[in-house]
Amino acid sequence: MDFTLSEEQLMIQQAARDFAQNELLPGVIERDDAQKFPTEQVKKMGELGFLGMMVDPDYGGSGLDTLSYVLTMEELSKIDASASVIVSVNNSLVCWGLETYGNEEQKKKYLTRLATGEIIGAFCLSEPEAGSDATSQKTTAIDMGDHYVLNGTKNWITNGGTASVYLVIAQTDREKGHKGINVLIVEKGMEGFEIGPKENKLGIRGSDTHSLNFNDVKVPKENRIGDDGFGFKFAMKTLAGGRIGIAAQALGIAAGAYELAKNYAKQRKAFGTEIANHQAIAFKLADMHTQIEAARLMVYKAAWDKDNDINYDLSGAMAKLYASQVAMDTTIEAVQVHGGNGFVKDYHVERLMRDAKITQIYEGTSEIQKIVISRSILRD
């Protein structure tokens, strides 16, 4: 197998690295403290093509492969996971879902503006009693002939307050089970659509997470994606691709923490020498580096599967499961390497540790990934 990145992929990786250092790093601690959405940075990411990386150029996208997207996610996440999750949702969930399953009219109306960053989107599946279990939707979309009447609540929605376009999963016919679910395109400003308060989160505090309330919202029938009853399949396929983006985010968080820990260990002195010369620290760095490399190969493999039209349900779930655990373990160790300074915001590792935890939760918890993996391997 050839693990060499192409010249184009290396250029994209470097561009993302430069952007993260020059545009995301300044003010990242302040944005985290204030839960400030990175408005200016998101605008610049749109101008660089980061918000529609895999979208066909005919719809304003960059037309790149999944691996290029993963490389970008990794570099952004090393510095600011709040910014990278915005990129992840807009690319993996919203743009990909619209381009893959939307009709031409929907693509022209919404996809181009999303891919160029003129607007951003949100994916609305989770509810108070239905996280990754799409079959337990309480949100309903009653078919009224030429439109649906949407009622319900969605929770923990990334880009919830700043998005302009929302892909909402809702139950149309409960008796049909998963075949009675639809996905509707809802626009901000539709009558009866209310955005709840911003969540005060442990990590990724700069991202915009809200609950959404739908009270008799009239959604035109032409805003349904796919045939009647297609919503469950849409959600499952979209989440499968989303796991690759979150795995890349976890990888980036881990790599960022490792780089900070390594650099600190080479500078900080104790007992007459740099702490990197003490085996207690050197062994930590060795373990961190090994685990990150293993996670990187798994994430790249999942991206490669997707790019080569190979079923990536298994590889994506394994990559997310492992990379998110590596992110958690590595950031904890990075704080330990820093000692007391690791508990101080100015050294960044405490923020990366807080950010790492969410990678084990969204796009399906670690337990959900194990269900996906076990079902896949036991099917053979």
PDB file of C-alpha atoms in Angstrom, residues 141-149 172 219-224 228:
ATOM      1  CA  ALA A 141     -43.744  16.061  10.127  1.00  0.00           C
ATOM      2  CA  ILE A 142     -47.409  15.624   9.231  1.00  0.00           C
ATOM      3  CA  ASP A 143     -48.116  15.429   5.497  1.00  0.00           C
ATOM      4  CA  MET A 144     -50.663  18.105   4.588  1.00  0.00           C
ATOM      5  CA  GLY A 145     -50.565  17.613   0.826  1.00  0.00           C
ATOM      6  CA  ASP A 146     -48.336  20.362  -0.530  1.00  0.00           C
ATOM      7  CA  HIS A 147     -46.443  20.864   2.737  1.00  0.00           C
ATOM      8  CA  TYR A 148     -45.513  19.256   6.052  1.00  0.00           C
ATOM      9  CA  VAL A 149     -46.348  20.611   9.500  1.00  0.00           C
ATOM     10  CA  THR A 172     -44.113  11.221   9.295  1.00  0.00           C
ATOM     11  CA  VAL A 219     -42.245  23.158   5.319  1.00  0.00           C
ATOM     12  CA  PRO A 220     -42.927  22.984   1.543  1.00  0.00           C
ATOM     13  CA  LYS A 221     -43.088  19.470   0.131  1.00  0.00           C
ATOM     14  CA  GLU A 222     -40.272  20.357  -2.292  1.00  0.00           C
ATOM     15  CA  ASN A 223     -37.996  20.698   0.756  1.00  0.00           C
ATOM     16  CA  ARG A 224     -38.111  16.973   1.421  1.00  0.00           C
ATOM     17  CA  ASP A 228     -41.167   9.590   1.175  1.00  0.00           C
TER      18      ASP A 228
END
